[in-house]
Every structure is written in C-alpha cells, then in structure tokens.
The first five atom37 places (N, CA, C, CB, O) and aatype in JSON, in Angstrom:
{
  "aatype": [20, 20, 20, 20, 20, 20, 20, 20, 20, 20, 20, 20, 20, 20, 20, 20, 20, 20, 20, 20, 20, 20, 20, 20, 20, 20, 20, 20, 20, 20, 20, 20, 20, 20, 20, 20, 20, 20, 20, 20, 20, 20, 20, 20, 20, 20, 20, 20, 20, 20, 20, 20, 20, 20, 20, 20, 20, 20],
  "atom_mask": [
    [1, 1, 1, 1, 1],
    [1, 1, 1, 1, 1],
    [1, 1, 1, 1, 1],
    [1, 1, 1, 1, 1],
    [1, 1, 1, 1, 1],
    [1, 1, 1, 1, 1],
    [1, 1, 1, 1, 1],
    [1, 1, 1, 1, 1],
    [1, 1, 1, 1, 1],
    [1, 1, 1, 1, 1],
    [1, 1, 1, 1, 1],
    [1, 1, 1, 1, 1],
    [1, 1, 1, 1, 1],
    [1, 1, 1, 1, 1],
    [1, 1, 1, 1, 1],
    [1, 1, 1, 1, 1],
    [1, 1, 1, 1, 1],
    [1, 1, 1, 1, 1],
    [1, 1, 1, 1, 1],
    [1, 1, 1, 1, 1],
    [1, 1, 1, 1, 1],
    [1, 1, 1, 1, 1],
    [1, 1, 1, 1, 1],
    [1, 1, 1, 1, 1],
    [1, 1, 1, 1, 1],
    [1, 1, 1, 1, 1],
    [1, 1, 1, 1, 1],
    [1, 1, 1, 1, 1],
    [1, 1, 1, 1, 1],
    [1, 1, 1, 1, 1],
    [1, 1, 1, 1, 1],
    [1, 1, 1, 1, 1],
    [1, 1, 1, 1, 1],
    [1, 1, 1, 1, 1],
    [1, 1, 1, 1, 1],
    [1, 1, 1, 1, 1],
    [1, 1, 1, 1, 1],
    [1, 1, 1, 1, 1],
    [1, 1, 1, 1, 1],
    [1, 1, 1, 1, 1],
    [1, 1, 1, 1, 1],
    [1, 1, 1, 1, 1],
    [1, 1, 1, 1, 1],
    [1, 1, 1, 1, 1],
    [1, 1, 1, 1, 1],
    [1, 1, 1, 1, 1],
    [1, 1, 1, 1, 1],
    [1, 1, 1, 1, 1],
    [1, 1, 1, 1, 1],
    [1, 1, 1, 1, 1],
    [1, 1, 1, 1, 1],
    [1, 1, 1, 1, 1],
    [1, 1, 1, 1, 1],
    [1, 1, 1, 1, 1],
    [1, 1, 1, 1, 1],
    [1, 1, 1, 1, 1],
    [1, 1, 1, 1, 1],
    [1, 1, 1, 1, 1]
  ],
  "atom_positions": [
    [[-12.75, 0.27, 11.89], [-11.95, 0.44, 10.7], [-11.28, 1.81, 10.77], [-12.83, 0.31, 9.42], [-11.96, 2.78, 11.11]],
    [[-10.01, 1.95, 10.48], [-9.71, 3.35, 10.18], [-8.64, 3.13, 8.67], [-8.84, 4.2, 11.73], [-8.14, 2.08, 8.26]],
    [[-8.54, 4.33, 8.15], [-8.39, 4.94, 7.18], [-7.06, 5.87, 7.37], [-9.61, 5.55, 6.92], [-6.91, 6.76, 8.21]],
    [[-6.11, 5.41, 6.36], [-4.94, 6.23, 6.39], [-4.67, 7.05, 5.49], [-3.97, 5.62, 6.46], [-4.85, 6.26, 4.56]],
    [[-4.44, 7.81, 5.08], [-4.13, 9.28, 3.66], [-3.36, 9.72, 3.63], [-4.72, 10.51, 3.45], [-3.24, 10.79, 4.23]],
    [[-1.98, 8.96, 2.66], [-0.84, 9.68, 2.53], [-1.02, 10.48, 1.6], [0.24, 9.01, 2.35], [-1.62, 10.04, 0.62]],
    [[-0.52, 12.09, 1.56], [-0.95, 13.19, 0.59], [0.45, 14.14, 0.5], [-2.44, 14.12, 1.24], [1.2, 14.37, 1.45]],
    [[0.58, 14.58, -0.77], [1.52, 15.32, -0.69], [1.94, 15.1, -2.04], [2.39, 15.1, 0.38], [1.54, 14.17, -2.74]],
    [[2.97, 16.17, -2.48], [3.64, 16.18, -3.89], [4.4, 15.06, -4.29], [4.52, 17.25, -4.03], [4.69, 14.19, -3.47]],
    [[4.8, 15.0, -5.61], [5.72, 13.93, -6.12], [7.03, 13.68, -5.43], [6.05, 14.23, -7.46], [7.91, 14.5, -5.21]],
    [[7.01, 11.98, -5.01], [8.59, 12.11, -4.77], [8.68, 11.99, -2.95], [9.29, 13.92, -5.5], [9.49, 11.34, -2.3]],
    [[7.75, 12.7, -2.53], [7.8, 12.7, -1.09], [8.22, 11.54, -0.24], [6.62, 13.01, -0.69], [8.73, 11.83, 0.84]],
    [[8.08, 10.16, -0.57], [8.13, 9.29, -0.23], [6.76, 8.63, 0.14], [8.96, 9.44, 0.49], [6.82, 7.81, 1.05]],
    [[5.58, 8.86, -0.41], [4.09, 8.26, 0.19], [4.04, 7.43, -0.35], [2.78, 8.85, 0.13], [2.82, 7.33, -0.23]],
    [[4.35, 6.4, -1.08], [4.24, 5.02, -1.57], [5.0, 4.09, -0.34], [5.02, 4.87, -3.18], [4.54, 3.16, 0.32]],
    [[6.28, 4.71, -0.32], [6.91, 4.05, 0.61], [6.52, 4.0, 2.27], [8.08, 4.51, 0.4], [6.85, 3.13, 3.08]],
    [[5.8, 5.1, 2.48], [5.4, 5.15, 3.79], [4.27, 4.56, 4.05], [5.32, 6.31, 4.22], [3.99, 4.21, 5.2]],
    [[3.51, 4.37, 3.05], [2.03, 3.48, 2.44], [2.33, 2.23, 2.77], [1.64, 3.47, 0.67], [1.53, 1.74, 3.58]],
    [[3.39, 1.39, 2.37], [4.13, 0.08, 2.13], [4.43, -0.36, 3.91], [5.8, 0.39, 0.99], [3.86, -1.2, 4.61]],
    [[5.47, 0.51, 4.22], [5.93, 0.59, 5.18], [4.97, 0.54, 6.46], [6.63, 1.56, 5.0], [5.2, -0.2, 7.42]],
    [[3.84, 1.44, 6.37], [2.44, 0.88, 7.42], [1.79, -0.35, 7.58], [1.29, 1.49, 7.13], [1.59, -1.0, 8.6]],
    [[1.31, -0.69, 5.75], [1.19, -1.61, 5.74], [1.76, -2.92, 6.61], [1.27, -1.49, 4.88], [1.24, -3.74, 7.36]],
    [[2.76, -2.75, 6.24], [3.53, -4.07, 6.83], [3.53, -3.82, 8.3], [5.19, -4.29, 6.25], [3.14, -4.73, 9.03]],
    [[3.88, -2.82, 8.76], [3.49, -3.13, 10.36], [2.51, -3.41, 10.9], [3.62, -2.37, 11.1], [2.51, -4.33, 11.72]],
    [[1.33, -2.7, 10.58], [-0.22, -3.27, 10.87], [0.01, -4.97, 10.59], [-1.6, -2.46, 9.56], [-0.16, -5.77, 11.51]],
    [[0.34, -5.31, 9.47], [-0.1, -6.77, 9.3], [0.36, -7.17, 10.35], [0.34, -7.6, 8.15], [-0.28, -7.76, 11.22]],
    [[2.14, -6.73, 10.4], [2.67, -7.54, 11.46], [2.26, -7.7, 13.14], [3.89, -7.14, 11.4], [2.44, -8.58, 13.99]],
    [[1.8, -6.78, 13.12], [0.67, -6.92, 14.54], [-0.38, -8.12, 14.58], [-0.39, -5.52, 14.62], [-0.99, -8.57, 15.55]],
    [[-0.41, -8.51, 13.22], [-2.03, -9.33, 13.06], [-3.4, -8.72, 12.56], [-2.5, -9.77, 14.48], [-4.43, -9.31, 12.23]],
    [[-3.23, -7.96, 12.58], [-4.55, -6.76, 11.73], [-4.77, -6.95, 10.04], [-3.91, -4.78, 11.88], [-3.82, -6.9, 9.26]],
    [[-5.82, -7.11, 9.72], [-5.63, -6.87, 8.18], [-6.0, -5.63, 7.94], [-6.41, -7.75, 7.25], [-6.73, -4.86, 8.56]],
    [[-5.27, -5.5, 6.79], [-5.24, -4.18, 6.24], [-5.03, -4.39, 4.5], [-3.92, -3.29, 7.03], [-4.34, -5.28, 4.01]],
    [[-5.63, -3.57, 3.87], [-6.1, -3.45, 2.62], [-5.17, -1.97, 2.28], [-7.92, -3.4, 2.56], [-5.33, -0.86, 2.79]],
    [[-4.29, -2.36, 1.35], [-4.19, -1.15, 1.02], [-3.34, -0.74, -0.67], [-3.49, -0.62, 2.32], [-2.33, -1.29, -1.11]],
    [[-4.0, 0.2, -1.23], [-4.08, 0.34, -2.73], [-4.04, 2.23, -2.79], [-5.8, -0.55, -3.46], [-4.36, 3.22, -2.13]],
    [[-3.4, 1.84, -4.03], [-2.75, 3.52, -4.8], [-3.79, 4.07, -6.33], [-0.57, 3.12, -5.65], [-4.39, 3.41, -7.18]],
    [[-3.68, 5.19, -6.17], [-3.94, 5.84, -7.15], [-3.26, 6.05, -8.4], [-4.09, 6.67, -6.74], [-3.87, 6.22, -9.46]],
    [[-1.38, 6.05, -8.22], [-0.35, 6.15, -9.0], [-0.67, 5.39, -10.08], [0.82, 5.83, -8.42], [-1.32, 4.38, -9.83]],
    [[-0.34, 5.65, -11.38], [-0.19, 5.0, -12.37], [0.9, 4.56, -13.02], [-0.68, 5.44, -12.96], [0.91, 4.14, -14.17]],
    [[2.27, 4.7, -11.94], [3.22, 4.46, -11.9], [3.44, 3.1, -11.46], [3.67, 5.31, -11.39], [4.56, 2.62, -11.63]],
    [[2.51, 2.38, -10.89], [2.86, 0.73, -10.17], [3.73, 1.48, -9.23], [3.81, -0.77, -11.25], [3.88, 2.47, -9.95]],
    [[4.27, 1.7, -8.39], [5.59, 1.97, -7.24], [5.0, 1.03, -6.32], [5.88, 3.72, -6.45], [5.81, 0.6, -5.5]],
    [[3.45, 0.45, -6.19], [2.86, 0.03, -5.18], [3.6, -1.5, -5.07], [1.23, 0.15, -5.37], [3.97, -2.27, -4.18]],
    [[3.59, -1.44, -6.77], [3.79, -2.99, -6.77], [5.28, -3.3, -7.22], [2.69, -3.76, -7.82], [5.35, -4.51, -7.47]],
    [[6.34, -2.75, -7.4], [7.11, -2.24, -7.16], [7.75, -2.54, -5.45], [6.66, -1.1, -7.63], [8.73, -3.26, -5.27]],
    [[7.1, -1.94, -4.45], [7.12, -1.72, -3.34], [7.46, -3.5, -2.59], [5.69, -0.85, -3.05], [8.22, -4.0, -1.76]],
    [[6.4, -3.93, -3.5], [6.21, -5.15, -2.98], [6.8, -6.05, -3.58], [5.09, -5.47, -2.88], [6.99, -7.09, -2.95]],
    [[7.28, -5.95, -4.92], [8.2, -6.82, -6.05], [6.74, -7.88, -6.26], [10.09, -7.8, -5.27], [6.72, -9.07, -5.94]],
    [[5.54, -7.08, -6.9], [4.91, -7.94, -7.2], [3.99, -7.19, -9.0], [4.02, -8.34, -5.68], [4.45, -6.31, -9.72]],
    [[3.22, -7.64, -9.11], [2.54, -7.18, -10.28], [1.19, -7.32, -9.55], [2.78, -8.04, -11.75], [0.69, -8.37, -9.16]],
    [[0.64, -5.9, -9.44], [-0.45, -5.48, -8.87], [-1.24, -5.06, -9.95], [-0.23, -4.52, -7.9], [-1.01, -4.16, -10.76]],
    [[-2.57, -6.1, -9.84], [-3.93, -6.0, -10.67], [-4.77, -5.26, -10.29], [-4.63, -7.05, -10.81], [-4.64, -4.57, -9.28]],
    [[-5.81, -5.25, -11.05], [-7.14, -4.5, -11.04], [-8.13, -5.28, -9.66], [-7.96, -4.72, -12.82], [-9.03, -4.49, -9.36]],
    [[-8.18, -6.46, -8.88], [-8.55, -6.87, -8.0], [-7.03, -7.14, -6.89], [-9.45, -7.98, -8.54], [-5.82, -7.13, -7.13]],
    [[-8.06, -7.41, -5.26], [-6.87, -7.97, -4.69], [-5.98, -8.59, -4.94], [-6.96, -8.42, -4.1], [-6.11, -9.7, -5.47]],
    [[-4.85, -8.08, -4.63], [-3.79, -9.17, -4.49], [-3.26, -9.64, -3.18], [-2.68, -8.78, -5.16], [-3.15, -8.65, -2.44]],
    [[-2.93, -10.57, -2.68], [-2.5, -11.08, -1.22], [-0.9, -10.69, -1.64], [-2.91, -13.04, -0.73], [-0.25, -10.58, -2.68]],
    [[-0.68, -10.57, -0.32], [1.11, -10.43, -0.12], [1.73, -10.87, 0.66], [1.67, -9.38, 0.08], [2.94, -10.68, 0.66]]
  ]
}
C-alpha cells in the first residue's frame, strides 16, 4: 500500500492533483481510495459527483 499527501496552502491546485493521480493509478488497474479533508466538496466537484460520508465508486 502506499500513501499519497498533497499539502500546501489554498488554491495550490491539490484537489486537482489528488483527482488527477487518482485517475491514473486506476487507469493502470490499481485501486486506489482516495478522499479530502476540504469542506468545500472540490473532491466531488472534481468528479461531477456528490460525495458522501461513505465510499463512493467512480
């Protein structure tokens, strides 16, 4: 398993670079899990979805 940590101030682009991993890992075939702290939704947003309090598939 490894573990990715996008960190940094507002605005930087770490939602998007969050998103953006995501999707390549999958696209390799790997699963990958991955969830925000923001209370902004951008995650789900990111994805044009409505992101809950449990998994969501994408």
């Amino acid at each position: 398993m490894r573990v990715i940590i996008y960190t940094g101030k507002g605005g930087v682009g770490k939602t998007s670079m969050a998103a953006a991993t995501a999707c390549r890992i999958a696209e390799s075939g790997k699963k990958v899990m991955i969830m925000s702290t923001d209370q902004a939704h951008s995650l789900g947003d990111a994805f044009d979805l409505k992101i809950k309090s449990e998994p969501t598939y994408v």
